[in-house]
mmCIF file of C-alpha atoms in Angstrom:
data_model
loop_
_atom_site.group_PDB
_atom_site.id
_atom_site.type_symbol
_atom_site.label_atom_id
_atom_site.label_comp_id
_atom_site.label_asym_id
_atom_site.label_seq_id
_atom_site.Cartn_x
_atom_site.Cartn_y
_atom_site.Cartn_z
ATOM 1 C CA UNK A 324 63.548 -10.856 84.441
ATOM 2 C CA UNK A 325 63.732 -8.938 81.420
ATOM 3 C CA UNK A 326 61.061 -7.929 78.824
ATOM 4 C CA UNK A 327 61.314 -9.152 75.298
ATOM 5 C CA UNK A 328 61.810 -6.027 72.520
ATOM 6 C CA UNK A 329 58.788 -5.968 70.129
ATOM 7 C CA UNK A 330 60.339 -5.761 66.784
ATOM 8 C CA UNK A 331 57.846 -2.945 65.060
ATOM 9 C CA UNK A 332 58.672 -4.836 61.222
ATOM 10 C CA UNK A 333 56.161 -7.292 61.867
ATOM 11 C CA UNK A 334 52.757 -5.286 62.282
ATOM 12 C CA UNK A 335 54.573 -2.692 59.389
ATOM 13 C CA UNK A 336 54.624 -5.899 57.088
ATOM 14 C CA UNK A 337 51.651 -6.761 57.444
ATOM 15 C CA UNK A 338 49.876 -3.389 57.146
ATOM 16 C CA UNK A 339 52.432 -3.726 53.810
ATOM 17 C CA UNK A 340 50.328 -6.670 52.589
ATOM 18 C CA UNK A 341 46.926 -5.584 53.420
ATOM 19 C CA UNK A 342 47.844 -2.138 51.590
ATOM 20 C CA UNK A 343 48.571 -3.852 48.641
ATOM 21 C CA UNK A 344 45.894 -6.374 48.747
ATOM 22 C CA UNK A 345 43.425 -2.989 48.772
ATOM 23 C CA UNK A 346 45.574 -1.150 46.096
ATOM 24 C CA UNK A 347 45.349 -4.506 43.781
ATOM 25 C CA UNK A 348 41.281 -4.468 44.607
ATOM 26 C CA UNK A 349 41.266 -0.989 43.735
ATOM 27 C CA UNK A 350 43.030 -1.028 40.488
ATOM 28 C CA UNK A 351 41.111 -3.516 39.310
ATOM 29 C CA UNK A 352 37.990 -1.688 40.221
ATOM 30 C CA UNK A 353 39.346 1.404 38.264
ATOM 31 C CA UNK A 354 40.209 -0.635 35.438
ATOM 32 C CA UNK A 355 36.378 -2.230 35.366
ATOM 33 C CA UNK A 356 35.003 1.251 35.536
ATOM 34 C CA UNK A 357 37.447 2.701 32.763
ATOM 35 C CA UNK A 358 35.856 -0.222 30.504
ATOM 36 C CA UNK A 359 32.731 0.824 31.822
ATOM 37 C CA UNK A 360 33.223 3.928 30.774
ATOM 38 C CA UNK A 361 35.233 3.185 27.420
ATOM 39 C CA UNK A 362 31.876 1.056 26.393
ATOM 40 C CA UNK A 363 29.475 3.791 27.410
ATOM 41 C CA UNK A 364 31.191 6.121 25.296
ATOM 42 C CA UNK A 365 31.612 4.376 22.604
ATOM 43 C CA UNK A 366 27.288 3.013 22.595
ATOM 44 C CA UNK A 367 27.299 7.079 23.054
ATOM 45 C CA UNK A 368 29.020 7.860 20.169
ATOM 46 C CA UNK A 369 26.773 4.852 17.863
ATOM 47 C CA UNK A 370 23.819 6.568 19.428
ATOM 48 C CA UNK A 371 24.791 9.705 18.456
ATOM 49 C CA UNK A 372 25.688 8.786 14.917
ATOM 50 C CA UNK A 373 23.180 6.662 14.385
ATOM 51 C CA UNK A 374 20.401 9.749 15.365
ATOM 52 C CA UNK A 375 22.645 12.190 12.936
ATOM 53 C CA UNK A 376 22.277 9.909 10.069
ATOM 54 C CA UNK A 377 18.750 8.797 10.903
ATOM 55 C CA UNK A 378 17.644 13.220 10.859
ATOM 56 C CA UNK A 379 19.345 13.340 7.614
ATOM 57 C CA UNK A 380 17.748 10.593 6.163
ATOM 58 C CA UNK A 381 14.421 11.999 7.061
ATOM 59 C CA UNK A 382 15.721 15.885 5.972
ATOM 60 C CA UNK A 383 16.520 14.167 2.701
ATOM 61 C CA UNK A 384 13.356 11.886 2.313
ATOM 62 C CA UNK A 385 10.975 15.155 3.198
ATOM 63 C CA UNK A 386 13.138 17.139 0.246
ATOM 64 C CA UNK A 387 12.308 14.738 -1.971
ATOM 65 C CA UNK A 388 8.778 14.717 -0.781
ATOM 66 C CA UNK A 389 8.650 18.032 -1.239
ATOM 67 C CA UNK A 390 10.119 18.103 -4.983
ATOM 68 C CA UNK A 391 7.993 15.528 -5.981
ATOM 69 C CA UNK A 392 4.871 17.687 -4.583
ATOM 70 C CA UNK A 393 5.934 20.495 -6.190
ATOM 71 C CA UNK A 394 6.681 19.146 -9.366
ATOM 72 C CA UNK A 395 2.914 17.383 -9.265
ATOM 73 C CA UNK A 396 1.266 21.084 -8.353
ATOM 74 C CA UNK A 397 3.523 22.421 -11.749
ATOM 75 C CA UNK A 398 2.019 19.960 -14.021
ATOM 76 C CA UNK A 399 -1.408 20.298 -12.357
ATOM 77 C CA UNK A 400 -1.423 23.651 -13.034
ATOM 78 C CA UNK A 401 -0.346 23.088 -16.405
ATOM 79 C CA UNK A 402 -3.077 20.451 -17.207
ATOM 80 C CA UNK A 403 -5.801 22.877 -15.690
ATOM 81 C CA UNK A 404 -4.455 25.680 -18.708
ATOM 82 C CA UNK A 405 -4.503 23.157 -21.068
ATOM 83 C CA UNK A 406 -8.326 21.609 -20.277
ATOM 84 C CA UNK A 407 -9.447 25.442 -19.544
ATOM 85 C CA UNK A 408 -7.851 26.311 -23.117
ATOM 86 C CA UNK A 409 -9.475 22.888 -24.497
ATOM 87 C CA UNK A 410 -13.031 23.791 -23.249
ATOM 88 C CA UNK A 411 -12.604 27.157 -24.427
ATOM 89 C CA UNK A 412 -12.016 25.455 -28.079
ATOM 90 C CA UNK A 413 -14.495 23.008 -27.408
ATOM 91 C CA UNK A 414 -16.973 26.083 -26.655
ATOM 92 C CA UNK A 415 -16.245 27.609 -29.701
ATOM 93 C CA UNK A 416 -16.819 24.067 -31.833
ATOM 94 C CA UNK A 417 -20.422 23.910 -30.339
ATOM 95 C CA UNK A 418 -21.374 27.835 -30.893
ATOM 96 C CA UNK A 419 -19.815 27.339 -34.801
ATOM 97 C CA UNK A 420 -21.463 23.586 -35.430
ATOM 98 C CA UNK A 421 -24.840 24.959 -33.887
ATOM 99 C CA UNK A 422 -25.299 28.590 -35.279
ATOM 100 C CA UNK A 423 -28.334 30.420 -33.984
ATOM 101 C CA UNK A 424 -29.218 31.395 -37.982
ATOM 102 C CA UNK A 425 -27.815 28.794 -40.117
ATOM 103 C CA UNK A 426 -26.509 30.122 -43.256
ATOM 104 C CA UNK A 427 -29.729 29.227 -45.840
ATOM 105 C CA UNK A 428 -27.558 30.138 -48.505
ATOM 106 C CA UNK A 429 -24.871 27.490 -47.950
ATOM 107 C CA UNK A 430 -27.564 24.974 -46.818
ATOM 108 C CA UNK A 431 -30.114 24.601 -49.269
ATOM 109 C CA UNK A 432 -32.524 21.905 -47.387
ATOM 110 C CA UNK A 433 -33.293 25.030 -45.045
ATOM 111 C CA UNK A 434 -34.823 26.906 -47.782
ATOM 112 C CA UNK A 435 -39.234 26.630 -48.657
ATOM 113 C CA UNK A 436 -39.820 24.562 -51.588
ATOM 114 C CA UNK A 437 -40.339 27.923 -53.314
ATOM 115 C CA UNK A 438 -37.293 29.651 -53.071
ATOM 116 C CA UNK A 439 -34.940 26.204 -53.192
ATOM 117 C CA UNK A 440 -34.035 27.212 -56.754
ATOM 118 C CA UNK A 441 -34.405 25.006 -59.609
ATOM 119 C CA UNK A 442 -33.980 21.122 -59.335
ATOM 120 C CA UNK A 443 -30.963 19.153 -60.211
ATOM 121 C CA UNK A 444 -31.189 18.774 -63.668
ATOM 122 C CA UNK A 445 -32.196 22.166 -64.561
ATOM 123 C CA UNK A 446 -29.437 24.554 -62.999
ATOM 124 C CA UNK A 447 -29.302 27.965 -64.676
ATOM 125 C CA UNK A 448 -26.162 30.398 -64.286
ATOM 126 C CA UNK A 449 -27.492 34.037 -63.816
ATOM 127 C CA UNK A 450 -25.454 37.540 -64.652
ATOM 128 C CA UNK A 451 -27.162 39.132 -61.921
ATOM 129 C CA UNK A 452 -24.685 40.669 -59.506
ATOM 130 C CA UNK A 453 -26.430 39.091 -56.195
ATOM 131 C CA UNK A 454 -26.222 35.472 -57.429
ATOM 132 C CA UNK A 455 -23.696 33.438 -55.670
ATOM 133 C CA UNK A 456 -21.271 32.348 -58.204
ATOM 134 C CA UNK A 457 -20.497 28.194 -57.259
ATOM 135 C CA UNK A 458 -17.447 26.548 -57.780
ATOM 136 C CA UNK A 459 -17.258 22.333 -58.217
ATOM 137 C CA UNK A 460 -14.112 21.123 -55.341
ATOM 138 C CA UNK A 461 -12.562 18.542 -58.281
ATOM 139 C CA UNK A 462 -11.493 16.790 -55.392
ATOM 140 C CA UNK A 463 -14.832 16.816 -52.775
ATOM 141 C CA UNK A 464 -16.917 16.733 -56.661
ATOM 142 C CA UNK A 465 -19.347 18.894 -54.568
ATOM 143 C CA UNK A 466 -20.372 22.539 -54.818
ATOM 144 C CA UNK A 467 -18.700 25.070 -52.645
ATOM 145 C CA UNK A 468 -20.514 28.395 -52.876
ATOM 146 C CA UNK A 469 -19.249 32.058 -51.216
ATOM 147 C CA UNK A 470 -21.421 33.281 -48.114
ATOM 148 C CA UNK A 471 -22.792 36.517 -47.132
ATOM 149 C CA UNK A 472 -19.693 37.307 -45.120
ATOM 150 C CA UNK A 473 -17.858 37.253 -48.076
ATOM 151 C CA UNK A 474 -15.692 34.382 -47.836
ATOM 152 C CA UNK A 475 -14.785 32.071 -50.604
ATOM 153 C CA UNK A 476 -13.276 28.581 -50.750
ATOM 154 C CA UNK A 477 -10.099 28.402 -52.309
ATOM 155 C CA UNK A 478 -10.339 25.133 -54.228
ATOM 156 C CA UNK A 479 -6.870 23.914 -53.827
ATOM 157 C CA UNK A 480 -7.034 24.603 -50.367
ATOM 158 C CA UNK A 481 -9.936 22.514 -49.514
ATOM 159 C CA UNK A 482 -8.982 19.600 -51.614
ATOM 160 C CA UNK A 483 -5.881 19.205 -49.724
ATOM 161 C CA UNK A 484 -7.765 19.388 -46.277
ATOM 162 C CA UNK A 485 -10.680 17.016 -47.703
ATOM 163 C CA UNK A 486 -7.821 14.325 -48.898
ATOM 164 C CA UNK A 487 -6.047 15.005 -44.859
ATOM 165 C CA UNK A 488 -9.344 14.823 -43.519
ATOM 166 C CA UNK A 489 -10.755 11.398 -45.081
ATOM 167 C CA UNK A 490 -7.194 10.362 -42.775
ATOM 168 C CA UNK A 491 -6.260 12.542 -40.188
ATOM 169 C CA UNK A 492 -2.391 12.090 -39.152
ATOM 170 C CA UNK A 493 -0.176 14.464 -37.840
ATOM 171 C CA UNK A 494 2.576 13.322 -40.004
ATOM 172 C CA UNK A 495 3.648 16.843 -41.580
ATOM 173 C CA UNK A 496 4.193 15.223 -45.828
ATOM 174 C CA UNK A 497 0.816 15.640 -45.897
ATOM 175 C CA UNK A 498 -0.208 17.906 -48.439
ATOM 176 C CA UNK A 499 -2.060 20.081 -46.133
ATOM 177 C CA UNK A 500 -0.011 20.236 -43.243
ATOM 178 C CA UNK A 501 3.222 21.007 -44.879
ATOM 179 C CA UNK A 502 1.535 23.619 -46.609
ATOM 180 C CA UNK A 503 0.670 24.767 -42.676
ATOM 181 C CA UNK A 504 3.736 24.195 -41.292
ATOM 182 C CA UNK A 505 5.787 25.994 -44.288
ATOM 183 C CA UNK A 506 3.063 29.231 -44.595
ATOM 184 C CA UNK A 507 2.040 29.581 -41.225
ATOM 185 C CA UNK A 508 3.690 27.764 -37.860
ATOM 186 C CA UNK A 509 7.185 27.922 -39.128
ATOM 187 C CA UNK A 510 7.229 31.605 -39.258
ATOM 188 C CA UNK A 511 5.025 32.445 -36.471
ATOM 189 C CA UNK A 512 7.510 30.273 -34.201
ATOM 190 C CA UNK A 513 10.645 31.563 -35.552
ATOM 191 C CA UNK A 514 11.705 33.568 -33.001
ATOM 192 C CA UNK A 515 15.286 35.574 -32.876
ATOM 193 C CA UNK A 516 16.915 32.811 -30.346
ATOM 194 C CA UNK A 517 16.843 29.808 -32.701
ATOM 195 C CA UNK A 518 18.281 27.104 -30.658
ATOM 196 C CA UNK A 519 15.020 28.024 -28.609
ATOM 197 C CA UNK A 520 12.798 28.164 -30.848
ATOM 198 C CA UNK A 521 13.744 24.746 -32.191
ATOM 199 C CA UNK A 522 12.807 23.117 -28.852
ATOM 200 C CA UNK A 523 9.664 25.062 -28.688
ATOM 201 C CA UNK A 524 8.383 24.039 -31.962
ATOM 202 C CA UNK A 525 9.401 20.317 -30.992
ATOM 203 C CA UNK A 526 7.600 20.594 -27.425
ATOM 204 C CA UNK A 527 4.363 22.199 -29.289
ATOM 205 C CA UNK A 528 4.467 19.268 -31.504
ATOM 206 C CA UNK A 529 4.482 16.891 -29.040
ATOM 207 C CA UNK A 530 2.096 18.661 -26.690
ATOM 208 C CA UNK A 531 4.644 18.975 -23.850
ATOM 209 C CA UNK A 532 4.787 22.322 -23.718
ATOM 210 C CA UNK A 533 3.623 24.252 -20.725
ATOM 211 C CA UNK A 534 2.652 28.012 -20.152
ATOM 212 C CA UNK A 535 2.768 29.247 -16.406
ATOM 213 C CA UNK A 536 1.674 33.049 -15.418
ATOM 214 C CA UNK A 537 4.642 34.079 -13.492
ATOM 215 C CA UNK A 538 2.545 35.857 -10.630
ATOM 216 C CA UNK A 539 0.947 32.456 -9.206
ATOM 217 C CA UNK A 540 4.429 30.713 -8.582
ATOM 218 C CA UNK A 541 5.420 30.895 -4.811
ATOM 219 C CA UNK A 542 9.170 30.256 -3.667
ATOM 220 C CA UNK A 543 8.845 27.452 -1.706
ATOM 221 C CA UNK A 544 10.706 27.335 1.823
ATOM 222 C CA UNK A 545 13.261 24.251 0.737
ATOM 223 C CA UNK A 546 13.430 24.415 -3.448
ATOM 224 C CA UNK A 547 14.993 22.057 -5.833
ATOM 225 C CA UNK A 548 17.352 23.721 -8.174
ATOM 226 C CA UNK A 549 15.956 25.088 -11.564
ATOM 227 C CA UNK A 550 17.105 26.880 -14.466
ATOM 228 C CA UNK A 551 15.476 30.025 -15.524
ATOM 229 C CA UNK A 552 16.567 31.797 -18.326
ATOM 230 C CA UNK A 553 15.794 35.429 -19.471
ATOM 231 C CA UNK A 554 13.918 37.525 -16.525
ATOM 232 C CA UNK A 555 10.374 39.341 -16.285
ATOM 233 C CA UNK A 556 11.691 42.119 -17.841
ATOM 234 C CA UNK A 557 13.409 40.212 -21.363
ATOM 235 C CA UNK A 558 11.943 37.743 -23.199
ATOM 236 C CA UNK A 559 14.121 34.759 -23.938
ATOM 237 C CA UNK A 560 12.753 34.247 -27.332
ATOM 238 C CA UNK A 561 12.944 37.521 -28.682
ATOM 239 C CA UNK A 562 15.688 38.846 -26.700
ATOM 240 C CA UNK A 563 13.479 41.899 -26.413
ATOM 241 C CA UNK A 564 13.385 44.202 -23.154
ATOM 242 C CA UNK A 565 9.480 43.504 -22.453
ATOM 243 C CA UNK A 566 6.974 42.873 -19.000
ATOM 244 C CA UNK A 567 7.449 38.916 -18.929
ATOM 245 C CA UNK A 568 4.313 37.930 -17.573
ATOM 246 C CA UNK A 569 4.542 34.301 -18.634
ATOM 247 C CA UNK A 570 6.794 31.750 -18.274
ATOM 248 C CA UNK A 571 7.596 28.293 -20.462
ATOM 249 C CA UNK A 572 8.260 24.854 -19.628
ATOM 250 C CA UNK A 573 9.472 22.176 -22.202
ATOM 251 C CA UNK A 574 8.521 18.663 -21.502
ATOM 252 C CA UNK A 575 9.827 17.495 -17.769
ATOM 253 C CA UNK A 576 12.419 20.098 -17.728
ATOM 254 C CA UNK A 577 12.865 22.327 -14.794
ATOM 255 C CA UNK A 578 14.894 24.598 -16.998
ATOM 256 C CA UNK A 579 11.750 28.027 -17.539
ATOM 257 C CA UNK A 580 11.878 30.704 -20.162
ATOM 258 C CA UNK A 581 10.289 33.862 -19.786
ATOM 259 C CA UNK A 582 8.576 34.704 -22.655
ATOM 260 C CA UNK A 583 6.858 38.627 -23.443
ATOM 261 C CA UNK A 584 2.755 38.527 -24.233
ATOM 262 C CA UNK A 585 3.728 38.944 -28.312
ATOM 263 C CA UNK A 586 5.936 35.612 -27.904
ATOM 264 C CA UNK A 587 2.953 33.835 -25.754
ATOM 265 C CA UNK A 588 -0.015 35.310 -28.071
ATOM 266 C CA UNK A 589 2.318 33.516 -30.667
ATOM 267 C CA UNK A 590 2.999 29.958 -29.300
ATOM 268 C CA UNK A 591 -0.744 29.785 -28.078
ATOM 269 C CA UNK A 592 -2.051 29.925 -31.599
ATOM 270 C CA UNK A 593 -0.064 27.371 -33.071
ATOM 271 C CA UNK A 594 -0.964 25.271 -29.999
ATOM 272 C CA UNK A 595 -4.844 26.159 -30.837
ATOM 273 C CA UNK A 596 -4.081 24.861 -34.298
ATOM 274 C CA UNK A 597 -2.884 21.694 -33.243
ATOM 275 C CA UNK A 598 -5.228 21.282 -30.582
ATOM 276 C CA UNK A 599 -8.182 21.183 -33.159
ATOM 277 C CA UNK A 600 -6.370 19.108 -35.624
ATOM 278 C CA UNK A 601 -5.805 16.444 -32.372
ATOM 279 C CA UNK A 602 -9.822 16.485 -32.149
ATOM 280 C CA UNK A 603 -10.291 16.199 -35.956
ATOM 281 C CA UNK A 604 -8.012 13.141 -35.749
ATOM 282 C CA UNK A 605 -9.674 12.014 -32.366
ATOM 283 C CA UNK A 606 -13.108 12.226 -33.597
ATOM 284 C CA UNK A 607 -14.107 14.712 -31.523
ATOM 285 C CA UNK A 608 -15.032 17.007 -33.728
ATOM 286 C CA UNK A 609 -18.512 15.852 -35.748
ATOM 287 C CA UNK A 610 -18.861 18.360 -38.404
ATOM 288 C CA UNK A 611 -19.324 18.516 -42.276
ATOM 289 C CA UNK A 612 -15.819 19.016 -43.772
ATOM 290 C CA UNK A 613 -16.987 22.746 -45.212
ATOM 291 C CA UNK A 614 -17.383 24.120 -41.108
ATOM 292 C CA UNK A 615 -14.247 22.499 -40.071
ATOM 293 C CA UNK A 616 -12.498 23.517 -42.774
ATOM 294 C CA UNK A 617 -13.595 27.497 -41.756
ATOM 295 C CA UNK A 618 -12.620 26.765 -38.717
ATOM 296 C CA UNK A 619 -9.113 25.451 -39.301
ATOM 297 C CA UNK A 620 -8.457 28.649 -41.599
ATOM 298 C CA UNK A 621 -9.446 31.163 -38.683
ATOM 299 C CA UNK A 622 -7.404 29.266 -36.696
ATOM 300 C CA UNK A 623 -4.537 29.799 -39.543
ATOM 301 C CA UNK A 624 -5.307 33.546 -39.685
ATOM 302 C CA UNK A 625 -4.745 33.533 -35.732
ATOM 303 C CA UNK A 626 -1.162 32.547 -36.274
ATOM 304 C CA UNK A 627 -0.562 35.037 -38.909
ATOM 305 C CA UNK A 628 -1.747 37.818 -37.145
ATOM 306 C CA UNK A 629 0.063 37.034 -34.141
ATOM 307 C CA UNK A 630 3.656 36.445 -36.077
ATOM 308 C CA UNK A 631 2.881 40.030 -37.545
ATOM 309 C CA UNK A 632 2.731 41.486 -33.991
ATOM 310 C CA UNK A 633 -1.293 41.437 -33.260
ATOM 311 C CA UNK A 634 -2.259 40.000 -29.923
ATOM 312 C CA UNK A 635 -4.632 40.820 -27.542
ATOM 313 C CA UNK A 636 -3.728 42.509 -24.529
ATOM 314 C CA UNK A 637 -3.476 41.081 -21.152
ATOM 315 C CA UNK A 638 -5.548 42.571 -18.654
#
């Protein structure tokens, strides 16, 4: 009896279906992985961005960190000139108010009952040579007398620092401190640049100025933009060629102007000036009007010697 023929389509069929059972299983699988994958790479890329903007938040942060801290070490180091340059004028108030000799002449209670002259009452002028000549202030109504270093009050001038005096402002209609401003600080800050010299004038009155040697500034590794104008070799207020030694600041400004040792001797003493008018109108100073009205014409003499070119030199 014959065999039956095995038809071979059968087992091929279902090898067929089992083939594409696995194929189905394994595209899926791929396409779980690729989402897998699309998902990692995209947390990646957050990640990534999210460090980036995170470093230059904290590159940015530590900048301004560092600005800040170096703008604080500029205006220490200007507050340290300015107290240095305010005991140095406070020294010289105590050695002038307390003088080793005191002038006899110009203090009468000093003198012995027999050479303190003859009483009120019974004053006698004398056309000896070696008598001190006294003049009557019409506006103090006491008398101011010449002293052995041959200085003389001028009347007019003392009157119109007694009537600033008995109230101390800094408003320049006064009397006295127009007369300042028009004989002695205009000039000595009227420099050759005078857009410049405006602002410097302005920042002296308002005590914002700032002097800075140039040889103590360090560059600092990461520095904020800053204007400097002239260079250490030209001074930007004379325009002269000159060994800037010195730089100026005005106010909060980063903007610095290098400024030659005439220019600086300059500006310093009309800042001296003002500094001991501040104290006179502070208080600070506690001296009879005759000493601190000495003292505020040296000071005046300062700034006329140094608009005519005389300054000490630096070491």
């Amino acid at each position: 009896m014959p065999r039956e023929p095995v038809h071979p389509s059968r087992p091929t069929a279902c090898q067929a279906c089992a083939g594409h059972e696995e194929l189905k299983l394994k595209d899926e699988e791929c396409e779980r992985l690729s989402k897998v994958r699309e998902q990692l790479e995209q947390e990646l890329e957050e990640l990534t961005a999210s460090l980036f903007e995170e470093a230059h938040k904290m590159v940015r942060e530590a900048n301004m960190k560092q600005a800040a801290s170096e703008k604080q070490l500029k205006e220490a180091r200007g507050k340290i000139d300015m107290l240095q340059a305010e005991v140095t004028a406070l020294k010289t108030l105590v050695i002038t108010s307390t003088p080793a000799s005191p002038n006899r002449e110009l203090h009468p209670q000093l003198l012995s009952p027999t050479k303190a002259g003859p009483r009120k009452g019974h004053f006698r002028h004398k056309s000896t040579s070696s008598t001190l000549c006294p003049a009557v202030c019409p506006a103090a109504g006491h008398i101011l007398v010449s002293d052995k270093e041959g200085r003389e009050v001028d009347t007019t001038l003392f009157a119109e620092f007694q009537a600033w005096r008995e109230s101390p402002t800094l408003d320049k209609t006064s009397p006295f401190l127009d007369r300042v401003y028009r004989e002695d600080v205009g000039p000595c800050l009227d420099f050759t640049t005078q857009e410049l010299s405006a602002l410097v004038r302005a920042a002296v009155e308002d005590n914002t100025l700032t002097i800075e040697p140039v040889a103590s500034q360090t560059l600092p590794a990461v520095k904020v933009a800053a204007v400097e104008y002239g260079s250490t070799s030209t001074c930007a207020l004379s325009g002269l060629a000159r060994a800037c030694r010195h730089r100026i600041r005005l106010g909060d400004s980063e903007s610095h102007y290098y400024i030659s040792p005439s220019s600086r001797a300059r500006i310093t003493a009309v800042c001296n000036f003002f500094t001991y008018i501040r104290y006179i109108q502070q208080g600070l100073v506690r001296q009879d009007a005759e000493p601190m009205f000495w003292e505020v014409t040296r000071l005046r003499k300062e700034m006329s010697l140094a608009k005519l070119g005389f300054f000490p030199q630096e070491a």
